[in-house]
Coordinates of C-alpha atoms in Angstrom, one line a residue:
X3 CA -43.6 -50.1 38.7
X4 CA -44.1 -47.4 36.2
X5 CA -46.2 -45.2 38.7
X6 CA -43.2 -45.2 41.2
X7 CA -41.0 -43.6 39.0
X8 CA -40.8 -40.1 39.2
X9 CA -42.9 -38.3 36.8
X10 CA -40.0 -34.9 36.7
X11 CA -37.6 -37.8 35.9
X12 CA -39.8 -39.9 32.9
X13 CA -40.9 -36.0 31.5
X14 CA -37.0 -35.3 31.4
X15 CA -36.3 -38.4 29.7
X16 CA -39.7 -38.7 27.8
X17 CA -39.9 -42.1 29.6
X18 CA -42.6 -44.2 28.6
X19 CA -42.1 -48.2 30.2
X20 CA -43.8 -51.0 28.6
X21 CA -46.7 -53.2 29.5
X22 CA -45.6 -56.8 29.9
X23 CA -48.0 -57.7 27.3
X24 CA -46.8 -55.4 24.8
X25 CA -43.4 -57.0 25.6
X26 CA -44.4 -60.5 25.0
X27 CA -46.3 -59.5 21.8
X28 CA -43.4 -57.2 20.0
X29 CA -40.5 -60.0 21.0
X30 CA -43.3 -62.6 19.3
X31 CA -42.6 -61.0 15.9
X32 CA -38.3 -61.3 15.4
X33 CA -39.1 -63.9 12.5
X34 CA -35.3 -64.1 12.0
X35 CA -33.9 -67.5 13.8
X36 CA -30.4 -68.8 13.5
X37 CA -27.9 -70.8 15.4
X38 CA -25.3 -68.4 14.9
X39 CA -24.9 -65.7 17.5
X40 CA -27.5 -63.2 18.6
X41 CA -26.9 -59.8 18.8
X42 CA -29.7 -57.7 20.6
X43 CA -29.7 -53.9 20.9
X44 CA -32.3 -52.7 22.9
X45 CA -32.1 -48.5 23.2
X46 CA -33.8 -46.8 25.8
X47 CA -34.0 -50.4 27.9
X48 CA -35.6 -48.8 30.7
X49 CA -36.4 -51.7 33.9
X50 CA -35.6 -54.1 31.0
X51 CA -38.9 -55.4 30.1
X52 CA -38.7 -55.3 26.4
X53 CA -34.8 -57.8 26.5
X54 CA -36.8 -60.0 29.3
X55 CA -39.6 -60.9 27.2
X56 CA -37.0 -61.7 24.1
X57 CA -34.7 -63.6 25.9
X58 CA -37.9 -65.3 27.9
X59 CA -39.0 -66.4 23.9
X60 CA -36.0 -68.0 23.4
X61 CA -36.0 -70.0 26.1
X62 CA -39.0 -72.2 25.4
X63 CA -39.6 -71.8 21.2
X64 CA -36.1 -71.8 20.6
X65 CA -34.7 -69.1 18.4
X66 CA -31.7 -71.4 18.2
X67 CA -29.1 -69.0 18.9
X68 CA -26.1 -70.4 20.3
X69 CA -25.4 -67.2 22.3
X70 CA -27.0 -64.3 22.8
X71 CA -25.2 -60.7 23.5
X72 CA -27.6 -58.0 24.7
X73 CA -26.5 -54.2 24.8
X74 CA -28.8 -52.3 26.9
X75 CA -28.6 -48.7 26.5
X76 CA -30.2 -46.8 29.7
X77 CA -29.2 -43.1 30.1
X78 CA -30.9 -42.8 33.5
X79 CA -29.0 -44.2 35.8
X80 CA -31.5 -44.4 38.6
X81 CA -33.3 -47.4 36.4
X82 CA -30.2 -49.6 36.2
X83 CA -30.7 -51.8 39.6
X84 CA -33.9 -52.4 38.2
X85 CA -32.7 -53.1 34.7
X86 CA -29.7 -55.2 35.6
X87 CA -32.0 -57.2 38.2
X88 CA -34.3 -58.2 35.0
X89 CA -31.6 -59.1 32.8
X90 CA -29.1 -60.7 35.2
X91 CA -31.5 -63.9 36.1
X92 CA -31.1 -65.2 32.3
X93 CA -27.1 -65.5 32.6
X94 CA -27.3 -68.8 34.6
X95 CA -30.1 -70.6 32.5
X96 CA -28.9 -69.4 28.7
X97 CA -25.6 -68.7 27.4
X98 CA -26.7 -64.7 27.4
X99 CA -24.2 -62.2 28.3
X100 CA -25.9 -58.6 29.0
X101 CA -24.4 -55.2 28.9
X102 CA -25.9 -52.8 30.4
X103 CA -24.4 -49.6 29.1
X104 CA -25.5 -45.6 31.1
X105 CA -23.9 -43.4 28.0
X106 CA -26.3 -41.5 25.9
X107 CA -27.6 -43.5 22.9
X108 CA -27.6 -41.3 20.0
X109 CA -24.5 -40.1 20.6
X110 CA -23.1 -43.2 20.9
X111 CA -24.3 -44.4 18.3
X112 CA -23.7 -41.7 15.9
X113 CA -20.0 -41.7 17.0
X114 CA -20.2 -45.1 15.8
X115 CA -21.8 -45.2 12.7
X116 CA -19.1 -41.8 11.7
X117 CA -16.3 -44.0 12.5
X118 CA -15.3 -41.8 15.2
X119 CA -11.5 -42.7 15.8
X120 CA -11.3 -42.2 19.5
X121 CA -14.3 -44.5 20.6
X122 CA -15.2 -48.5 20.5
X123 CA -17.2 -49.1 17.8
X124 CA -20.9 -50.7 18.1
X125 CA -21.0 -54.0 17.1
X126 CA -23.9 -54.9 14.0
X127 CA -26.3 -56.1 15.6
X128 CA -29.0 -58.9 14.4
X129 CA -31.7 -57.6 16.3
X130 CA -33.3 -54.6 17.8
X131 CA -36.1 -54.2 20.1
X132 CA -37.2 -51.0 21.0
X133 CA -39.7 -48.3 23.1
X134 CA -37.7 -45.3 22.0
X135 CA -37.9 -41.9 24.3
X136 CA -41.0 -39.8 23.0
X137 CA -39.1 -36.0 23.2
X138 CA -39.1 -33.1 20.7
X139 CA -35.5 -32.4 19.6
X140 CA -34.9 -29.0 19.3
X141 CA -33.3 -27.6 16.0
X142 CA -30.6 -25.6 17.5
X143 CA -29.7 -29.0 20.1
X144 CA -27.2 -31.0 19.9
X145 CA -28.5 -34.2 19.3
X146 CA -30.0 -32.4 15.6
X147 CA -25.8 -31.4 14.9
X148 CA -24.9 -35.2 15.7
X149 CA -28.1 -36.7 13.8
X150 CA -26.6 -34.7 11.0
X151 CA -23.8 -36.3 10.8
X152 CA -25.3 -39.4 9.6
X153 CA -27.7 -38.3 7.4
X154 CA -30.6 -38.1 9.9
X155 CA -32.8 -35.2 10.0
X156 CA -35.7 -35.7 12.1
X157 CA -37.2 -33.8 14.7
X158 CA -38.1 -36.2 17.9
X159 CA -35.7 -38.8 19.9
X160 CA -38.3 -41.2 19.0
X161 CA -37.8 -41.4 15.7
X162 CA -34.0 -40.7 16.0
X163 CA -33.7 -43.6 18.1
X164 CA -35.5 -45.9 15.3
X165 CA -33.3 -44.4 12.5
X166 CA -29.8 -45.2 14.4
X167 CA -31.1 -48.7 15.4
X168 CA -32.0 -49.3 12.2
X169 CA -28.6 -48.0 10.9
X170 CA -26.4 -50.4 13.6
X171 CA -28.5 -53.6 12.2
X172 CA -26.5 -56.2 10.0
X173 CA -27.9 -56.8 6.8
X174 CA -31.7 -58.6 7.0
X175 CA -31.4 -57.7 10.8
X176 CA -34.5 -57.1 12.4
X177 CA -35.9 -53.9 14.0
X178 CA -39.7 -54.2 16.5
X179 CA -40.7 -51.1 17.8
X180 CA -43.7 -49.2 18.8
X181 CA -43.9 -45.7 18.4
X182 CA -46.5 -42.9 18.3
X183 CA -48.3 -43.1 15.2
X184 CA -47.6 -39.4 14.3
X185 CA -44.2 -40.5 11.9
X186 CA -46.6 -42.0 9.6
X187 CA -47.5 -38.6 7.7
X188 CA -47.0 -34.7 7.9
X189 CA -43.7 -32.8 6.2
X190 CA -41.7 -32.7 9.6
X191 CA -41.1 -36.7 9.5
X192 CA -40.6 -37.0 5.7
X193 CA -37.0 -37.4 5.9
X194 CA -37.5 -40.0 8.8
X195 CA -39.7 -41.9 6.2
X196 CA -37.5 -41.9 3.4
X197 CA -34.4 -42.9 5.6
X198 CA -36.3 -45.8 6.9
X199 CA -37.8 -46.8 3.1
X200 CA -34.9 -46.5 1.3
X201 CA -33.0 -49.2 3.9
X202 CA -35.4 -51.6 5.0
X203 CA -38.8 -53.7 4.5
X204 CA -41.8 -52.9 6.0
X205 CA -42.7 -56.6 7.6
X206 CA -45.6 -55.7 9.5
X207 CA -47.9 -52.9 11.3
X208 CA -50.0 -53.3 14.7
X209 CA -52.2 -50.3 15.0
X210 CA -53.8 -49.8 18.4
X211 CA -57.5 -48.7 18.4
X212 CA -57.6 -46.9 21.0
X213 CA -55.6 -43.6 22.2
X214 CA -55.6 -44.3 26.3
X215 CA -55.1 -48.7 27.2
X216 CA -52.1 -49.5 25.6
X217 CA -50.1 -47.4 27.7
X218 CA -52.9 -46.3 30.3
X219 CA -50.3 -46.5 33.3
X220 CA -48.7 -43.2 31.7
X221 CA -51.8 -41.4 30.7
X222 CA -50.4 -41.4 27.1
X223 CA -52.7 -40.0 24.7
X224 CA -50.8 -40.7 21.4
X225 CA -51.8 -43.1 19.1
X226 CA -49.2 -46.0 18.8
X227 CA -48.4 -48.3 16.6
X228 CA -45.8 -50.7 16.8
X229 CA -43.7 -51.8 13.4
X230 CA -41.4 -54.3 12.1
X231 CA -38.7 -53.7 9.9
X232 CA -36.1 -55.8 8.2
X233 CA -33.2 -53.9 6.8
X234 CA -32.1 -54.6 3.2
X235 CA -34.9 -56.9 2.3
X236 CA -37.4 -56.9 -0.5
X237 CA -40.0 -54.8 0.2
X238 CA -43.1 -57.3 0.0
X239 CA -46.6 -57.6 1.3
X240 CA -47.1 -56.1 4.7
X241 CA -49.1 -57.8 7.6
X242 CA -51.3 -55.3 9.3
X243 CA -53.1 -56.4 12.7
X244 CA -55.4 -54.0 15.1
X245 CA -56.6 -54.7 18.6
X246 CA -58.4 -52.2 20.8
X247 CA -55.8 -52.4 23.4
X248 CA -52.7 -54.7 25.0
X249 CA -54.8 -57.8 25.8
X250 CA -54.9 -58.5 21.7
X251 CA -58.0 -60.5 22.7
X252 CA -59.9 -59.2 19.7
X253 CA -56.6 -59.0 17.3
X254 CA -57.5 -58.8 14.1
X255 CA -55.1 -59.9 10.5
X256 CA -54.6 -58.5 7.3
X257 CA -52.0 -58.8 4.2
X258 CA -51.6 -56.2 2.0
X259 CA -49.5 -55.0 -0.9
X260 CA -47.0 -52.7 -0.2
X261 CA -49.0 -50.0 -2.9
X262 CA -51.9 -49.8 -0.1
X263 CA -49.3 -48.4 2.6
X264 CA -47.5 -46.1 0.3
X265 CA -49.2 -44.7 -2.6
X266 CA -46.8 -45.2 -5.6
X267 CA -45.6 -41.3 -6.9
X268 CA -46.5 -40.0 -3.4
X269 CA -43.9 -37.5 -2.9
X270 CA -44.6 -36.9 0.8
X271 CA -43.7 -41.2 1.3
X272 CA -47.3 -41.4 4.0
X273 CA -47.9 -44.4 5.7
X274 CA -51.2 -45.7 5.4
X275 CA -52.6 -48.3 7.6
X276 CA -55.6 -49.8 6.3
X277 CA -58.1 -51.2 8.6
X278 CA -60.4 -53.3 6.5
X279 CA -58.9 -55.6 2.9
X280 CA -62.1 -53.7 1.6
X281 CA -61.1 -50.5 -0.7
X282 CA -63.4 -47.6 1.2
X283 CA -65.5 -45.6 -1.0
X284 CA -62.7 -43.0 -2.1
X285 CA -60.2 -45.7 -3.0
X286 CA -63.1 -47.3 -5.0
X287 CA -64.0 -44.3 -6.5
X288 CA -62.8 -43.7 -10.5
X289 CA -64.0 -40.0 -10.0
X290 CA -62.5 -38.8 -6.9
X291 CA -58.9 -38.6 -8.1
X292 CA -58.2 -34.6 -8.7
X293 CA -55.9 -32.7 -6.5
X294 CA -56.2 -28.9 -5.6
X295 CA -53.9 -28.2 -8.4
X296 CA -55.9 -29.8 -10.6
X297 CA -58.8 -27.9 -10.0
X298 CA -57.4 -24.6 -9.3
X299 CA -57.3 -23.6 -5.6
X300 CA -55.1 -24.0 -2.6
X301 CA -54.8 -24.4 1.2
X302 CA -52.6 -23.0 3.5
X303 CA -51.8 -22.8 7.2
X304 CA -53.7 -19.6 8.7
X305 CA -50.9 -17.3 8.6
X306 CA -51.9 -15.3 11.6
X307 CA -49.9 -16.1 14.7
X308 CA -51.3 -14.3 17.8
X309 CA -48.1 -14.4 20.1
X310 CA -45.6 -13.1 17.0
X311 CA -48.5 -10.2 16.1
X312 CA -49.6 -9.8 19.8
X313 CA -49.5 -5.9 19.9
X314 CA -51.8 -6.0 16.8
X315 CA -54.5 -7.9 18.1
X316 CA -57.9 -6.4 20.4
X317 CA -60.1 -8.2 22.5
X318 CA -63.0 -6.9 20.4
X319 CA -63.6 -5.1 16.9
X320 CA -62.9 -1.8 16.8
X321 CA -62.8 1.1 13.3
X322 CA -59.1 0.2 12.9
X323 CA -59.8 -3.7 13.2
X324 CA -60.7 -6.5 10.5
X325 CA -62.4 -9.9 12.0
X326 CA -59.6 -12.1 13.6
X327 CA -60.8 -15.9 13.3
X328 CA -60.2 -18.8 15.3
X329 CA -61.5 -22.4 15.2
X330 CA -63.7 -21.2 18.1
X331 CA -65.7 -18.6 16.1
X332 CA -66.9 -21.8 14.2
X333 CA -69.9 -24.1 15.2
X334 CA -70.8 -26.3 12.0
X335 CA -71.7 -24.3 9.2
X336 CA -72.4 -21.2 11.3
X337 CA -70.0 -18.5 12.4
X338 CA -69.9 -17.6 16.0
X339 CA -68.2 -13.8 15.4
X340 CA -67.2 -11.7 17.5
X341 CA -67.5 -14.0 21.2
X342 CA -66.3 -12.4 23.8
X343 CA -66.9 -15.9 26.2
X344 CA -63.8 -17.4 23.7
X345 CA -60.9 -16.0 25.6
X346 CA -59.0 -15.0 22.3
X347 CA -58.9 -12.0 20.4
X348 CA -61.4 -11.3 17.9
X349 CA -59.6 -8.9 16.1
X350 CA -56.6 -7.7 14.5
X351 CA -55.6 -4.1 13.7
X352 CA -55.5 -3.6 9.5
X353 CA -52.0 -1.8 9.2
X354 CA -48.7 -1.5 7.3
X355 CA -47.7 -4.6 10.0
X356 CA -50.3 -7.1 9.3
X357 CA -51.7 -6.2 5.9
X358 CA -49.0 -9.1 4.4
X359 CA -51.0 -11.6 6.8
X360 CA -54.8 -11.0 5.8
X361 CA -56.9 -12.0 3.2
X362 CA -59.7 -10.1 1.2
X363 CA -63.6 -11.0 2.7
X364 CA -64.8 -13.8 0.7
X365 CA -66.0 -17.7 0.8
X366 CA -63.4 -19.6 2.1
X367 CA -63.7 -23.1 3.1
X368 CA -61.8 -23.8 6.6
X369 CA -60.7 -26.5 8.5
X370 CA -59.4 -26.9 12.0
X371 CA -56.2 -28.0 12.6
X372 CA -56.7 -30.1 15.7
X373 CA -59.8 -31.3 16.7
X374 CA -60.7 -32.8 20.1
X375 CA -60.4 -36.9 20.9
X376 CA -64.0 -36.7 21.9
X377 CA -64.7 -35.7 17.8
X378 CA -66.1 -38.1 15.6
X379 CA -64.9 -36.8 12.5
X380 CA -61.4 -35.9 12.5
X381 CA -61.6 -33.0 9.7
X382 CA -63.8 -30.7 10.4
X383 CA -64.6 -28.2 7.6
X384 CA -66.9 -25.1 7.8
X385 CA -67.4 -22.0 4.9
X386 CA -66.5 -18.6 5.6
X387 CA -69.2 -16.1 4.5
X388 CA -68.9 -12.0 3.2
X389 CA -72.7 -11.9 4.8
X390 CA -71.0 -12.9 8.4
X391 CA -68.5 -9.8 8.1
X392 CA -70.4 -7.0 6.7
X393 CA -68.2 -3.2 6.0
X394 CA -65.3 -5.1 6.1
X395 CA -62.8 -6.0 3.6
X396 CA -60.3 -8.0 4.7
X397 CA -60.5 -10.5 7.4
X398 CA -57.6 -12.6 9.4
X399 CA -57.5 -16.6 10.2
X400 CA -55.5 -17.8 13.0
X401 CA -52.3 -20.1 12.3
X402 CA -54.7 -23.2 14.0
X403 CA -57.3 -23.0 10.9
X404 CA -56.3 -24.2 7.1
X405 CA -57.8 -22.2 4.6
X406 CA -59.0 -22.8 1.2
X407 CA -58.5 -20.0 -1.3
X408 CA -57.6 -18.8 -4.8
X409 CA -54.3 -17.2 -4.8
X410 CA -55.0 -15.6 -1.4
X411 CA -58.6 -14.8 -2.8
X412 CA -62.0 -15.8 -2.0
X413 CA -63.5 -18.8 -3.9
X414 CA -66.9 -18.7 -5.3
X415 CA -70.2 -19.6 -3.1
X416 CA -70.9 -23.1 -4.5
X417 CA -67.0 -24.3 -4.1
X418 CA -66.7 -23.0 -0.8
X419 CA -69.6 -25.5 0.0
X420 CA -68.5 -27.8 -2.0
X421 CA -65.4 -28.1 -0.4
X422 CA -66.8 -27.8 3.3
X423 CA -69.8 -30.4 2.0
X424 CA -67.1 -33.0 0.7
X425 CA -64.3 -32.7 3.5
X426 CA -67.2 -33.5 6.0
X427 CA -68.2 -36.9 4.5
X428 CA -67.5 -40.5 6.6
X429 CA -65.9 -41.5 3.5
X430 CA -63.0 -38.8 3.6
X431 CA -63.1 -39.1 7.2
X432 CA -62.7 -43.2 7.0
X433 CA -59.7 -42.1 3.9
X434 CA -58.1 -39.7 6.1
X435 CA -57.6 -42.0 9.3
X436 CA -55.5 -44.4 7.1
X437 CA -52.7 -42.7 7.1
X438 CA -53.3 -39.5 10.0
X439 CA -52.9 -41.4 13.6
X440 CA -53.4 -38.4 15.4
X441 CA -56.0 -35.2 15.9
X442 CA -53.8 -32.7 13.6
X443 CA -54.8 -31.7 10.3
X444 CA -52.2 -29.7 8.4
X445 CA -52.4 -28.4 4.9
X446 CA -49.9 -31.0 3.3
X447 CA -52.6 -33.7 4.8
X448 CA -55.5 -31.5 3.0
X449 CA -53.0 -31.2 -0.4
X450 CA -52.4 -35.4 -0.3
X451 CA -56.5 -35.8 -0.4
X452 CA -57.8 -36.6 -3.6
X453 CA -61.5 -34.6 -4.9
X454 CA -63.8 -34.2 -7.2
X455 CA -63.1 -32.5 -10.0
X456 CA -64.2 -28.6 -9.9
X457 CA -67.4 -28.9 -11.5
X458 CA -68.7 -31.7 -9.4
X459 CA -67.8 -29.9 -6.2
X460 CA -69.8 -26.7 -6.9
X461 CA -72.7 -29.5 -8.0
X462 CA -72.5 -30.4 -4.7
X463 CA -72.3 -27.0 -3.2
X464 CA -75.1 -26.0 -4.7
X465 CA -77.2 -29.1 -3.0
X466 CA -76.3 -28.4 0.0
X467 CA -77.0 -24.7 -0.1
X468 CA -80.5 -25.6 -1.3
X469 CA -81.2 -28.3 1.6
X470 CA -78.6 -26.5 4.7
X471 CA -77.9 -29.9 5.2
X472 CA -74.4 -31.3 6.4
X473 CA -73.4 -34.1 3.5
X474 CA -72.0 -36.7 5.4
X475 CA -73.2 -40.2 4.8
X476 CA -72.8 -40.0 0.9
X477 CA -73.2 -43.8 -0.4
X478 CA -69.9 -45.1 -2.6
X479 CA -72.5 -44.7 -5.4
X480 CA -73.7 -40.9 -4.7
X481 CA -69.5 -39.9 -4.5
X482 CA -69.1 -41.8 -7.8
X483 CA -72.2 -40.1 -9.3
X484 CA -70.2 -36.6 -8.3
X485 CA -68.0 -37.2 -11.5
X486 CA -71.0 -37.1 -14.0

């Protein structure tokens, strides 16, 4: 069905139709069963699949609900024959009466939930089910201006659609959705978390292994996850289950409390999905608990950004140039500079303009913000060297590199490797996956790690300098020995 839809259409809508067996499996997880009414909101209903597999669940296991209202939201119009043909068969067998509503969904809802006088209000609903649009909202739009209004700042219609469904739900009304995993950390979906913390219950978590099967129909390359939420209950333990893809064939289960998902007195509110009831070598560690405050340094974002500073930039060095560094010009521990094969400038003019924007030569420890899918390790840390830039004194780094430095400064030789050593390890690599579902590394991800204390890192720099070897398979007992 999903392939006969037409792909302008779906990008316009950031369409994204569920598998049947994602279906079955999300309505399998509504715990909530009365024999009172049912209320079911499903936004962004689609050809209906996601209301056909809950209302298919309450025909044989018996949810027990006397009667069952459905409100399916479904901008595109094109997908309501389709829609209303899904829902319309259950009318005659269950007392279910479905609505099947073409008006935009956030507006309507936020109208709603701001007791807007001139429209019908929304009814609370006891249960949600939901694959939400997957499309940036723009912070000059629209939709941002009538998020606002309800005290919802976020800044993608997926995650607006969760907060507003969460927001029309009764009180212990249940929410399923899946959703890229991206909401789960990074600044931009803070506020997201905190709405959603501070008004529900985190009941469970499926994390899907791989990027590509569970919605391989739509070549989606975001890893999903698909969550649970009861509004106004007790946060308690959380049930956490992984299968590779949508067959759930190799489904595996997992309880744990709610101080393994968020850390307490994490300002940033991450989400953390563990993977194993085993601690991994940095949570077991009693050593590896300093941040970069704590031992003096900081990373930023590479504050070069070609397009804004395009004038200023030259294919290759020149006298009035300083090095201009991408993630390209890095291969491991060795610095590829200047390569003219990389198709992006490999320098920047040193002027009145751009001096604000460059840093003094020095070590510097870098990491890529995005690495590729066919990467092992998703940081990827490398050391900047004075020896690799030689007559120069100030050098540039790209806005797609995170950078490791003392007040804008160069750290010293043996912390630079340090740093690079460290960051490359399986064990920070196994840490970091927990709560980063996706190939970005930003600098508040690098900031939330914890390290070594200062003196143990240079320890290790200085090993590796000795051996040129990459550090990656340090033993839970070699990281704990870095504290002594």
């Amino acid at each position: 069905m999903t392939k006969t839809i037409d792909p302008k259409k779906k990008s316009q809508y950031g369409q994204f139709f569920t598998p049947a067996e994602i279906a079955r499996f999300m309505a399998g997880l509504f715990t909530r069963k009365s024999e009172d009414n049912c209320r079911l909101l499903d936004a962004g209903a689609g050809i209906g699949s996601l209301t056909a597999a809950f209302l298919e669940r309450q025909a044989p296991s018996g949810l027990d609900f006397r009667r069952v209202e459905v409100d399916a939201f479904e901008i595109d119009k094109s997908l309501h024959p389709y829609l209303i043909r899904s829902l319309e068969k259950y009318g005659g067998i269950q007392n279910v009466v479905s609505n099947v509503r073409g008006d935009d969904f956030v507006h309507a809802a936020v109208n709603s939930l701001s007791g807007d006088l001139f429209v019908k209000a929304l009814p609370r609903y006891t249960h949600a089910i939901l694959n939400p649009p997957y499309k940036k909202i723009r912070s000059n739009s629209l939709y941002r201006s009538a998020l606002r209004r309800v005290g919802i700042e976020t800044v993608n219609l997926y995650s607006a659609f969760v907060a507003l469904s969460l927001s029309l739900l009764e009180d212990h009304g249940q929410l399923v959705a899946i959703v890229p995993r991206s909401f789960c950390n990074g600044p931009y979906y803070r506020p997201f978390r905190e709405y959603v913390l501070e008004r529900a219950a985190i009941l469970r978590i499926h994390l899907f292994a791989s990027r590509t099967k569970a919605f391989k129909d739509d070549d989606v390359l975001q890893e999903n996850v698909i969550i649970a939420l009861e509004r106004g209950a007790r946060q308690g333990n959380v049930t956490v289950t992984t299968s590779i893809d949508a067959s759930f064939t190799d489904m595996e289960t997992n309880g744990y409390s709610f101080d393994r998902i968020v850390f307490p007195g994490d300002p940033e509110r991450f989400i953390h999905v563990p993977t194993s009831p085993e601690f991994n070598a940095i949570e077991r560690s009693r050593v590896i608990r300093f941040t970069l405050d704590d031992i003096g340094i900081k990373v930023s974002t590479g504050p070069v950004v070609d397009f804004r500073l395009k004038e200023h930039l030259r294919d290759m060095p020149d006298a009035d140039t300083v090095p201009l560094l991408y993630p390209g010009h890095f291969k491991e521990q060795t610095t590829d500079w200047p390569n003219p094969e990389l198709k992006k400038p490999n320098a920047i003019c040193r002027n009145a303009q751009t001096e604000k924007w460059l840093y003094p030569n020095g070590f510097y420890c870098v990491v890529r913000r995005l690495s590729s899918k066919e990467e092992k390790r998703r940081i990827v840390a490398s050391v900047v060297t004075p020896e690799s830039f030689p007559n120069t004194k100030a050098l540039g780094f790209e806005n797609h590199l995170n950078v490791f430095h003392e007040e804008k400064h160069g750290l010293t030789e043996a912390l630079a490797y340090g740093l690079a050593a460290f960051l490359n390890t399986t064990a920070v690599d196994e840490n970091f996956r927990r709560f980063n579902g996706h190939t970005q590394v930003n600098a508040t991800d690098l900031r939330l790690i914890k390290y070594p204390n200062k003196k143990s890192l240079i320890a290790l720099g200085e090993r590796a300098m000795r051996s040129h070897e990459q550090i990656q398979s340090l033993t839970a007992e070699q990281l704990e020995s870095l504290g002594s």
